[in-house]
Coordinates of C-alpha atoms in Angstrom, one line a residue:
Chain P
M13 CA -15.1 -6.6 39.8
K14 CA -16.6 -9.9 40.6
G15 CA -20.2 -8.7 41.0
K16 CA -22.7 -8.5 38.9
D17 CA -25.7 -5.9 37.5
M18 CA -23.5 -2.5 37.4
G19 CA -26.5 -0.6 35.0
A20 CA -26.2 0.0 31.9
P21 CA -23.8 -1.9 29.8
L22 CA -21.3 -2.0 28.1
L23 CA -22.0 -3.0 24.9
A24 CA -25.1 -5.0 24.1
A25 CA -25.0 -7.0 21.6
R26 CA -29.4 -8.3 20.6
G27 CA -29.8 -12.0 17.9
L28 CA -27.0 -10.8 15.8
R29 CA -27.9 -13.6 13.1
L30 CA -25.0 -14.1 10.4
A31 CA -24.3 -17.1 7.8
F32 CA -21.5 -18.3 5.8
G33 CA -23.7 -20.0 3.0
G34 CA -24.5 -22.8 5.3
V35 CA -22.0 -22.6 7.7
K36 CA -24.2 -20.3 10.7
A37 CA -21.6 -18.7 12.3
A38 CA -23.7 -16.4 15.0
D39 CA -27.1 -17.9 15.4
G40 CA -29.0 -15.5 18.2
I41 CA -26.3 -13.6 19.1
D42 CA -28.4 -11.8 22.9
L43 CA -24.7 -10.4 25.2
D44 CA -24.3 -7.8 26.8
V45 CA -21.0 -6.9 28.3
M46 CA -20.5 -5.1 31.0
P47 CA -18.2 -1.9 32.1
G48 CA -14.7 -2.5 33.8
E49 CA -15.7 -6.2 33.8
F50 CA -13.7 -8.9 32.3
L51 CA -15.4 -11.1 30.1
A52 CA -14.6 -14.3 28.2
I53 CA -15.5 -16.4 25.6
I54 CA -14.4 -20.2 25.2
G55 CA -15.4 -23.1 23.1
P56 CA -14.5 -25.2 19.8
N57 CA -12.7 -23.7 16.4
G58 CA -16.1 -22.6 14.2
A59 CA -18.2 -22.0 17.4
G60 CA -18.3 -17.7 16.5
K61 CA -15.8 -16.5 18.9
T62 CA -14.0 -14.6 16.0
T63 CA -17.0 -13.8 13.6
F64 CA -18.4 -11.8 17.1
I65 CA -15.3 -9.6 17.7
N66 CA -16.1 -9.1 14.5
M67 CA -19.2 -7.8 14.1
A68 CA -18.6 -6.0 17.1
T69 CA -15.2 -4.2 15.5
G70 CA -17.8 -2.9 12.6
Y71 CA -14.6 -5.9 10.0
L72 CA -18.6 -7.9 9.3
R73 CA -21.4 -6.6 8.9
P74 CA -24.7 -8.9 10.9
Q75 CA -26.8 -10.1 8.3
A76 CA -30.3 -9.5 11.6
G77 CA -29.9 -7.7 15.3
S78 CA -28.6 -5.2 17.2
I79 CA -26.1 -3.7 18.3
A80 CA -25.3 -1.2 21.3
Y81 CA -22.3 1.1 22.8
D82 CA -23.2 2.5 25.5
G83 CA -26.6 3.2 24.7
H84 CA -26.5 3.3 21.5
S85 CA -26.0 1.8 17.8
I86 CA -23.2 0.9 16.2
L87 CA -23.9 -1.1 13.1
G88 CA -22.8 -0.8 10.0
L89 CA -19.9 1.9 11.4
A90 CA -17.4 1.4 9.5
P91 CA -14.7 -0.1 11.7
R92 CA -12.6 3.5 12.0
A93 CA -16.1 5.5 13.6
I94 CA -16.1 2.4 15.7
V95 CA -12.7 2.3 16.9
R96 CA -12.8 6.3 17.6
R97 CA -15.7 5.8 19.8
G98 CA -13.2 3.7 22.0
I99 CA -13.8 -0.1 20.9
A100 CA -10.2 -1.5 20.4
R101 CA -9.9 -4.8 19.2
S102 CA -6.7 -7.1 19.0
F103 CA -6.1 -10.0 16.5
Q104 CA -5.5 -13.3 16.6
L105 CA -2.3 -13.1 14.1
P106 CA -1.0 -10.0 14.9
Q107 CA -1.8 -8.1 12.8
L108 CA 1.5 -5.2 13.1
F109 CA 3.5 -2.8 10.3
T110 CA 6.5 -5.1 10.1
E111 CA 8.3 -2.8 8.1
H112 CA 7.8 -0.2 11.1
T113 CA 9.5 -0.7 14.4
V114 CA 8.2 -1.9 17.0
L115 CA 8.1 1.6 18.4
E116 CA 6.6 4.0 15.8
N117 CA 3.8 0.4 15.8
A118 CA 3.0 1.8 19.0
A119 CA 3.7 5.8 17.6
L120 CA 1.1 4.9 14.8
A121 CA -1.2 3.8 17.2
I122 CA -0.6 6.8 19.2
A123 CA -1.1 9.8 16.5
A124 CA -3.8 7.9 14.7
R125 CA -5.4 8.4 18.6
T126 CA -4.5 11.8 18.9
G127 CA -3.5 14.0 15.2
L128 CA -2.8 11.7 11.8
W129 CA -3.0 15.4 10.0
S130 CA -0.1 17.1 10.4
P131 CA 2.0 15.9 7.0
L132 CA 5.1 18.0 8.5
A133 CA 5.7 16.9 11.7
R134 CA 7.3 14.5 12.8
L135 CA 5.9 10.8 14.0
L136 CA 8.4 10.1 16.5
R137 CA 8.6 13.8 18.2
P138 CA 9.2 14.7 21.8
G139 CA 5.2 14.2 23.1
I140 CA 4.6 10.7 21.6
R141 CA 7.8 9.5 21.8
A142 CA 7.5 9.5 25.1
E143 CA 3.8 8.1 25.3
A144 CA 5.4 5.0 23.4
M145 CA 8.0 4.4 25.4
A146 CA 5.8 4.4 28.6
L147 CA 3.1 2.2 26.3
L148 CA 6.4 -0.2 25.4
D149 CA 7.8 0.0 28.6
R150 CA 4.4 -1.0 30.8
F151 CA 4.1 -4.6 28.1
G152 CA 8.1 -5.3 28.5
L153 CA 8.7 -3.9 25.3
G154 CA 10.9 -0.9 26.2
P155 CA 14.4 -2.6 24.6
L156 CA 12.2 -3.8 22.2
A157 CA 11.8 -0.7 20.9
G158 CA 14.2 -0.8 18.1
V159 CA 13.1 -3.8 16.5
R160 CA 11.3 -4.6 13.0
A161 CA 7.9 -5.9 14.3
D162 CA 8.7 -8.9 11.6
A163 CA 12.0 -9.8 13.5
L164 CA 10.0 -9.7 16.4
N165 CA 8.9 -13.4 19.0
E166 CA 5.6 -14.6 18.8
G167 CA 4.7 -13.7 22.7
A168 CA 6.3 -10.2 21.3
R169 CA 4.0 -9.9 17.9
K170 CA 1.5 -10.7 20.5
L171 CA 2.1 -7.6 23.3
A172 CA 2.4 -5.5 20.5
D173 CA -0.6 -6.4 18.9
I174 CA -2.8 -5.3 21.9
A175 CA -0.4 -2.5 22.7
M176 CA -1.8 -0.9 19.4
A177 CA -5.6 -1.6 20.7
V178 CA -4.4 0.0 23.8
A179 CA -2.6 3.0 22.3
L180 CA -5.6 4.2 21.6
Q181 CA -7.2 4.3 24.8
P182 CA -10.6 2.7 24.5
R183 CA -12.7 2.3 27.1
L184 CA -13.7 -1.8 25.9
L185 CA -11.1 -3.9 24.3
L186 CA -11.9 -7.0 22.0
M187 CA -8.7 -9.7 22.3
D188 CA -8.9 -12.6 20.0
E189 CA -7.0 -15.2 21.3
P190 CA -4.4 -13.4 23.4
T191 CA -2.0 -16.1 24.2
S192 CA -2.5 -18.4 21.3
G193 CA 1.4 -19.4 19.5
V194 CA 2.5 -18.6 22.8
A195 CA 5.2 -20.4 24.2
T196 CA 3.6 -21.7 27.4
A197 CA 6.3 -21.5 29.7
E198 CA 5.6 -17.4 29.4
K199 CA 2.2 -17.7 28.4
M200 CA 1.6 -17.0 32.4
T201 CA 3.5 -14.1 32.4
V202 CA 2.0 -12.5 29.2
V203 CA -1.4 -12.6 30.7
E204 CA -1.0 -10.9 34.0
T205 CA 1.1 -8.7 32.1
L206 CA -1.7 -8.3 29.9
V207 CA -4.2 -7.3 33.3
R208 CA -2.8 -5.4 34.9
V209 CA -2.4 -2.8 32.3
L210 CA -5.3 -3.0 31.6
R211 CA -6.8 -2.7 34.7
Q212 CA -4.8 0.3 34.9
A213 CA -6.0 1.7 32.1
G214 CA -10.2 0.5 33.6
V215 CA -10.6 -1.5 30.4
T216 CA -13.2 -3.4 30.1
A217 CA -12.1 -6.4 28.3
V218 CA -14.0 -9.2 26.4
F219 CA -10.9 -11.6 25.2
V220 CA -11.4 -15.7 23.2
E221 CA -8.7 -18.3 25.0
H222 CA -8.3 -21.8 25.0
D223 CA -6.4 -21.9 27.5
M224 CA -9.0 -23.0 30.8
E225 CA -6.7 -21.9 33.7
V226 CA -6.7 -18.3 32.1
V227 CA -9.9 -18.3 32.2
A228 CA -10.2 -19.4 35.0
R229 CA -7.5 -17.3 37.0
F230 CA -8.4 -14.1 34.8
A231 CA -11.8 -14.1 33.6
D232 CA -14.9 -12.5 36.1
R233 CA -17.5 -13.7 33.7
V234 CA -17.7 -17.1 31.3
A235 CA -19.2 -16.9 27.9
V236 CA -19.5 -20.5 26.0
W237 CA -19.9 -20.2 22.7
S238 CA -21.2 -23.3 20.1
Q239 CA -22.6 -23.8 17.0
G240 CA -22.5 -20.2 16.5
R241 CA -25.1 -20.1 20.1
I242 CA -23.9 -18.5 24.1
L243 CA -24.6 -22.1 25.7
A244 CA -23.2 -20.9 28.5
L245 CA -23.0 -17.7 30.6
G246 CA -21.9 -17.1 34.0
P247 CA -18.6 -17.3 36.5
P248 CA -15.7 -19.4 35.5
E249 CA -15.9 -21.6 38.2
Q250 CA -19.7 -22.4 37.8
V251 CA -19.8 -22.2 34.2
L252 CA -16.3 -24.5 34.0
A253 CA -17.9 -27.3 35.9
D254 CA -20.6 -26.9 33.4
P255 CA -21.2 -30.9 33.0
V256 CA -22.4 -29.9 29.1
V257 CA -19.6 -27.1 29.1
R258 CA -17.3 -30.0 30.6
R259 CA -18.2 -32.3 26.7
E260 CA -19.1 -30.2 24.2
V261 CA -16.1 -27.6 25.1
I262 CA -13.8 -28.7 27.8
G263 CA -13.7 -31.7 26.8
I264 CA -12.7 -31.0 23.0
E265 CA -9.3 -28.7 24.0
A266 CA -8.4 -32.0 26.1
G267 CA -4.8 -31.7 28.1
S268 CA -5.9 -27.6 28.5
G269 CA -9.0 -28.4 31.7
H270 CA -9.0 -27.0 34.7
A271 CA -12.3 -26.0 37.2
Chain A
M18 CA 22.2 6.7 9.5
N19 CA 22.8 10.2 10.4
R20 CA 19.8 13.2 10.3
L21 CA 21.8 15.8 7.8
V22 CA 23.7 13.2 5.2
E23 CA 21.1 13.3 2.6
P24 CA 20.1 17.1 3.9
L25 CA 24.4 17.6 3.2
L26 CA 24.5 15.8 0.4
A27 CA 21.5 16.9 -1.5
L28 CA 23.6 20.5 -0.5
A29 CA 26.8 18.9 -2.2
A30 CA 25.0 17.4 -5.6
T31 CA 23.3 20.6 -6.1
A32 CA 27.1 22.2 -5.8
L33 CA 27.9 19.8 -8.2
L34 CA 25.4 20.1 -10.7
V35 CA 25.2 24.3 -10.5
L36 CA 28.9 23.5 -11.4
A37 CA 28.7 20.8 -13.6
A38 CA 26.2 23.7 -15.9
W39 CA 28.5 26.3 -15.3
A40 CA 31.8 24.2 -16.8
V41 CA 29.8 22.5 -19.8
P42 CA 26.9 24.9 -21.4
W43 CA 24.8 22.8 -23.0
L44 CA 24.5 20.1 -19.3
K45 CA 22.8 23.2 -18.8
F46 CA 19.8 21.7 -20.3
V47 CA 20.1 18.0 -20.2
L48 CA 20.3 18.9 -16.1
T49 CA 16.9 20.9 -16.2
I50 CA 15.3 18.1 -17.9
A51 CA 16.7 15.3 -15.6
L52 CA 16.0 17.7 -12.0
A53 CA 11.9 18.3 -14.1
K54 CA 12.4 14.2 -14.2
G55 CA 13.8 14.2 -11.0
L56 CA 10.3 15.9 -9.9
A57 CA 7.7 13.9 -11.5
V58 CA 10.0 10.5 -10.1
L59 CA 9.4 12.1 -6.2
G60 CA 6.0 11.9 -7.5
I61 CA 6.2 7.9 -7.8
L62 CA 8.5 7.4 -4.7
L63 CA 5.4 8.4 -2.5
L64 CA 3.7 5.7 -4.2
L65 CA 5.8 3.5 -4.4
R66 CA 5.9 3.7 -0.2
A67 CA 2.8 2.4 0.1
G68 CA 3.9 -0.6 -2.4
Q69 CA 1.6 0.9 -5.3
V70 CA 3.3 2.2 -8.8
S71 CA 1.9 4.0 -10.9
F72 CA 2.4 3.7 -14.7
G73 CA 0.2 6.7 -15.6
H74 CA 2.4 10.0 -14.2
S75 CA 3.7 10.7 -16.7
M76 CA -0.2 12.3 -17.2
F77 CA 0.5 14.8 -14.8
M78 CA 4.0 15.9 -16.1
A79 CA 2.3 16.5 -19.6
L80 CA -1.2 18.1 -17.1
G81 CA 1.9 20.6 -16.0
A82 CA 3.6 20.5 -19.6
Y83 CA 0.1 21.5 -21.3
T84 CA -0.7 24.4 -19.5
V85 CA 2.3 26.3 -19.9
A86 CA 2.1 25.8 -23.4
F87 CA -2.1 26.3 -22.9
L88 CA -1.9 30.3 -20.5
A89 CA 1.6 30.9 -21.9
P90 CA -0.1 33.9 -24.2
Q91 CA -2.0 34.8 -22.0
V92 CA -0.5 35.1 -18.6
P93 CA 3.5 34.6 -19.7
E94 CA 5.6 34.9 -16.5
A95 CA 7.2 31.7 -15.2
L96 CA 6.2 32.3 -11.6
L97 CA 2.5 32.4 -12.9
L98 CA 2.4 29.4 -14.6
L99 CA 4.4 27.6 -12.7
P100 CA 1.4 28.1 -9.7
L101 CA -0.8 27.3 -12.5
A102 CA 0.1 23.9 -13.2
V103 CA 0.2 23.2 -9.6
L104 CA -3.6 24.4 -9.1
F105 CA -3.9 22.1 -12.8
S106 CA -2.4 19.1 -11.0
A107 CA -3.9 19.2 -7.6
V108 CA -7.5 19.0 -8.7
A109 CA -6.4 16.5 -11.6
G110 CA -4.6 14.7 -8.5
L111 CA -8.0 14.7 -7.0
L112 CA -10.6 13.7 -8.9
I113 CA -8.7 10.4 -10.7
G114 CA -7.0 10.1 -7.4
L115 CA -10.5 9.5 -5.4
F116 CA -11.0 6.3 -8.6
V117 CA -7.8 5.2 -8.1
V118 CA -6.8 4.8 -4.1
R119 CA -9.3 2.3 -4.6
Y120 CA -7.7 -0.2 -6.4
R121 CA -4.0 -1.9 -5.1
D122 CA -1.1 -2.5 -6.6
I123 CA -2.0 -4.4 -10.6
F124 CA -5.2 -3.1 -10.7
F125 CA -3.5 0.1 -9.4
S126 CA -0.4 0.9 -12.1
M127 CA -2.6 -0.2 -15.0
L128 CA -5.9 2.4 -13.7
N129 CA -2.9 4.6 -14.1
L130 CA -1.7 3.8 -17.5
A131 CA -4.7 3.1 -19.0
L132 CA -5.7 7.0 -18.0
C133 CA -3.0 8.5 -18.8
M134 CA -3.0 7.0 -22.6
V135 CA -7.0 7.9 -22.2
F136 CA -5.5 11.6 -21.6
Y137 CA -2.5 11.6 -24.9
S138 CA -5.7 10.6 -26.9
V139 CA -7.2 13.8 -25.9
L140 CA -4.8 15.5 -26.6
E141 CA -4.4 13.6 -30.2
K142 CA -6.7 13.5 -31.2
F143 CA -8.0 16.6 -30.4
Y144 CA -6.7 18.6 -33.1
A145 CA -8.5 21.9 -33.4
I146 CA -7.9 23.2 -29.8
T147 CA -4.5 20.7 -29.3
K148 CA -2.9 20.5 -32.4
G149 CA -2.6 17.0 -32.5
T150 CA 0.9 15.1 -32.7
D151 CA 2.3 18.7 -33.7
G152 CA 2.3 20.0 -30.2
I153 CA 2.4 23.1 -29.7
R154 CA 5.0 26.0 -29.2
V155 CA 5.9 27.3 -26.4
T156 CA 5.6 31.1 -26.4
P157 CA 8.2 33.8 -25.1
I158 CA 8.4 34.5 -21.4
T159 CA 9.5 36.4 -18.5
I160 CA 10.8 35.3 -15.4
A161 CA 10.6 37.0 -12.4
G162 CA 9.1 40.0 -14.7
Q163 CA 12.4 40.1 -16.3
E164 CA 13.0 39.0 -19.9
P165 CA 16.5 38.0 -19.5
G166 CA 18.8 36.7 -22.5
R167 CA 18.8 33.2 -24.0
E168 CA 21.5 32.6 -21.7
T169 CA 20.5 34.1 -18.3
Q170 CA 16.9 32.4 -19.0
E171 CA 18.5 28.7 -19.5
W172 CA 20.6 29.7 -16.2
L173 CA 17.6 31.0 -14.0
I174 CA 14.5 28.1 -15.0
F175 CA 17.9 25.3 -14.1
G176 CA 17.9 27.5 -10.5
L177 CA 13.7 27.3 -10.8
A178 CA 14.0 23.7 -10.7
L179 CA 16.5 23.5 -8.4
V180 CA 15.4 25.3 -5.7
L181 CA 12.1 22.6 -7.0
A182 CA 14.0 19.9 -6.4
V183 CA 16.1 20.9 -3.3
G184 CA 12.6 22.3 -1.6
S185 CA 10.2 19.0 -2.8
G186 CA 13.0 17.3 -1.6
L187 CA 12.8 18.3 1.7
L188 CA 9.2 18.3 1.6
V189 CA 9.1 15.0 1.0
R190 CA 11.2 13.7 3.7
A191 CA 9.9 16.1 6.1
Y192 CA 5.9 13.9 5.2
L193 CA 8.0 10.4 4.6
A194 CA 8.4 11.0 8.2
S195 CA 5.1 12.5 8.9
P196 CA 2.0 10.4 11.7
M197 CA 0.9 10.8 7.4
G198 CA 3.6 9.5 6.1
R199 CA 4.1 6.8 8.3
A200 CA 0.9 5.4 8.2
L201 CA 1.0 5.4 4.1
A202 CA 4.0 2.9 4.4
G203 CA 1.4 0.9 6.5
I204 CA -0.9 0.7 3.2
K205 CA 2.2 -1.6 1.7
T206 CA 2.4 -3.7 5.4
R207 CA -1.5 -3.9 7.2
E208 CA -4.1 -1.6 5.6
T209 CA -6.4 -3.4 7.0
R210 CA -4.5 -2.1 11.5
L211 CA -4.6 0.7 10.0
E212 CA -8.4 0.6 9.5
F213 CA -8.7 -0.4 13.2
I214 CA -6.4 2.2 14.6
G215 CA -8.9 4.6 13.3
V216 CA -7.2 5.6 10.5
P217 CA -8.4 5.9 6.6
A218 CA -6.2 4.3 4.3
R219 CA -7.4 5.6 1.1
R220 CA -7.4 9.5 2.4
V221 CA -4.1 9.4 3.7
L222 CA -3.1 7.2 0.2
L223 CA -5.9 9.9 -1.5
F224 CA -3.5 13.0 0.3
A225 CA 0.0 10.8 -1.3
Y226 CA -1.7 10.5 -4.6
V227 CA -2.6 14.7 -4.6
L228 CA 0.8 15.3 -3.3
S229 CA 2.4 13.2 -6.5
A230 CA 0.6 14.8 -9.6
V231 CA 1.9 18.0 -7.3
M232 CA 4.8 17.4 -7.9
G233 CA 4.1 15.9 -11.6
G234 CA 3.0 18.2 -12.5
C235 CA 5.8 20.7 -12.1
G236 CA 8.0 19.0 -12.9
G237 CA 6.2 18.9 -16.5
A238 CA 6.2 22.8 -15.9
L239 CA 9.6 22.6 -15.8
L240 CA 9.6 20.9 -18.4
A241 CA 7.5 22.5 -20.2
M242 CA 9.5 26.0 -19.5
T243 CA 12.5 24.3 -21.2
T244 CA 12.1 22.4 -24.6
R245 CA 9.8 25.0 -25.1
H246 CA 7.7 22.7 -26.9
V247 CA 5.3 19.9 -25.6
T248 CA 3.4 17.5 -27.7
P249 CA 0.6 14.0 -26.1
L250 CA 4.0 12.0 -25.8
L251 CA 4.7 13.6 -22.8
S252 CA 1.8 11.8 -21.9
Y253 CA 2.8 8.2 -24.1
W254 CA 2.9 5.4 -21.1
T255 CA 6.1 4.6 -22.8
A256 CA 6.9 8.9 -20.8
S257 CA 5.4 7.5 -17.7
G258 CA 7.0 3.9 -18.1
E259 CA 11.1 6.1 -18.2
L260 CA 9.7 7.9 -14.7
V261 CA 9.5 4.1 -13.1
F262 CA 12.7 3.4 -15.1
I263 CA 14.2 6.5 -13.5
L264 CA 12.3 5.9 -9.4
I265 CA 14.5 1.8 -10.4
L266 CA 17.9 3.3 -11.3
G267 CA 18.0 6.1 -9.0
G268 CA 16.5 3.9 -6.0
A269 CA 13.6 4.9 -3.6
G270 CA 15.7 4.2 -0.6
S271 CA 16.1 8.7 -0.1
A272 CA 13.8 11.4 -2.1
L273 CA 17.6 11.8 -3.6
G274 CA 17.1 8.8 -5.6
P275 CA 14.7 9.9 -8.3
F276 CA 16.6 12.5 -8.9
L277 CA 20.4 11.1 -8.9
G278 CA 18.7 8.5 -11.2
A279 CA 17.0 11.0 -13.2
A280 CA 20.5 12.6 -13.7
A281 CA 21.4 9.1 -14.8
Y282 CA 19.1 7.8 -16.7
E283 CA 19.9 12.0 -19.4
L284 CA 23.2 11.9 -19.1
V285 CA 24.3 8.5 -20.1
R286 CA 21.5 9.0 -22.9
V287 CA 23.0 11.2 -24.3
Y288 CA 26.6 10.5 -24.0
A289 CA 25.2 7.1 -25.0
A290 CA 23.4 8.7 -28.4
A291 CA 26.7 11.1 -29.3
L292 CA 29.1 7.7 -29.5
V293 CA 26.5 5.3 -30.2
A294 CA 22.6 6.6 -31.9
D295 CA 21.6 3.6 -33.6
A296 CA 22.4 1.9 -29.8
W297 CA 21.9 4.0 -27.2
Q298 CA 17.9 2.3 -25.8
M299 CA 20.2 -0.8 -25.9
I300 CA 23.2 1.1 -23.7
L301 CA 20.4 2.3 -21.0
G302 CA 18.3 -0.9 -21.5
G303 CA 22.7 -3.2 -20.0
V304 CA 21.9 0.1 -17.2
L305 CA 19.3 -0.3 -15.9
L306 CA 20.0 -4.6 -15.9
A307 CA 23.1 -3.6 -14.4
V308 CA 21.3 -1.3 -11.6
I309 CA 18.4 -4.5 -11.3
L310 CA 21.4 -7.2 -10.5
F311 CA 23.7 -5.5 -8.6
A312 CA 21.9 -2.8 -7.0
P313 CA 18.9 -3.5 -6.8
Q314 CA 18.5 -0.7 -4.5
G315 CA 19.5 1.5 -7.2
L316 CA 22.0 4.1 -7.4
W317 CA 21.2 5.3 -3.5
G318 CA 21.7 2.2 -1.8
I319 CA 25.4 2.4 -3.6
V320 CA 26.1 5.6 -2.3
A321 CA 24.1 4.8 1.4
G322 CA 26.1 1.5 1.2
R323 CA 28.8 3.7 0.9
L324 CA 27.6 5.9 3.6
R325 CA 27.4 3.0 6.2
G326 CA 30.7 1.1 5.4
R327 CA 32.2 4.5 6.6
A328 CA 30.2 5.5 9.8

């Protein structure tokens, strides 16, 4: 979906500002996320990439600016209210229910979407179990369904974390470094799996990524973050070739450069 | 473990209790008390699944007991007093819950303890209404309209306690395996994630809190019907501590744990007091120490370990 200009943006951020003490984590962020696109966010540590995700999901409230989702403001809404509108997120450090099995983690997210308030029906009743297994299978996690989440390796934890977000059937998925901590050997497999699942589900995705190879291969557009601002925004072949971006951002991430 | 194992064990335990009460008549009283306390402990187990320890749950037990003591003259019927105790403890659980579920860990524990002591003071100081530390004698009550002799009455209350214990045990088991119950357990490990999958964690904990208050109230009502006398000591902090003690003794791994713990606690207490009147607390302390050191999953953990070993 490399085409641009597809009408109204799914997520529209305008003039977002948020400072922690003297550090400007967001210093006037304007960004439109278009329906169906894969938007990569790159930039050095501390540039405010995660802060943007935290503001878009209701975890942090910007000091100024507005965020609209599907034409309606979501400013000031609690995370769970934003989730119900169709924005899900995954985490840089996987946030799994560590004493639950992988299957239960997925099932709980499905139950959260379809009906949690039934104190006597079993969580792992056939309908939910089947949906959870199908979801885990799509992520290649089927064989690990019965394993406790705290016993998984990093790659599997990462995928399980994202699977929980996908279980919510979001229209927009925000992923904070989906490949960090994943062994280099399995990184491309993880991303390919992920992209396939998301494309199939028709999910719009924003993902923070440090691996330029991943960005060049899978992003429709790239937004470059620097000191709370968007330094550049456009197709990866254009943005990653920009000399300023190369010096300011990619230069810091020596070794992972591509493009 | 097979899903039928626990219900079958509960059935066997029920039969054993009835047999014990029949063989040694005075044990009926002790075992009824154990079942009543077990109910309250079952409530604490629910909150522990969310990683929260209530050090004040005897306030709901006291509330249930005082409901019976206050209303027995007007409503002298056990089958009406119990639902009333449930109603009052549910309302109290909801009001207190709305406040305490905002806090976690040590703050949750201590707030419960504080409120429990406030309730104790109220019961103790308002002599005109509560008769202070003298307590209130529970006037005679009927059961299902019958006014049976003492022996029959004891059997009926014992039976009532058994039915409530088994019923609550099954209810808790079903609840803990439900989406709400699993979300409750999620509060212990990743509360923030709950919010990000759209689950209001506080409401999940509040539901459990009200349920646990109801179980405390139920246990207290049974306690009042059995001992026929209620005092503010029911809400003293040591009474709350006793309930937590029983949970550790019995184990939190199963709905059977609280009842196992309560039965063991009451029996050790009775026999230890008979053997060495001055040192029974030391014996209880020794038992708890042994459990913590050698069976950290409590008595239920020992049973479950044996079952797994055989399977």
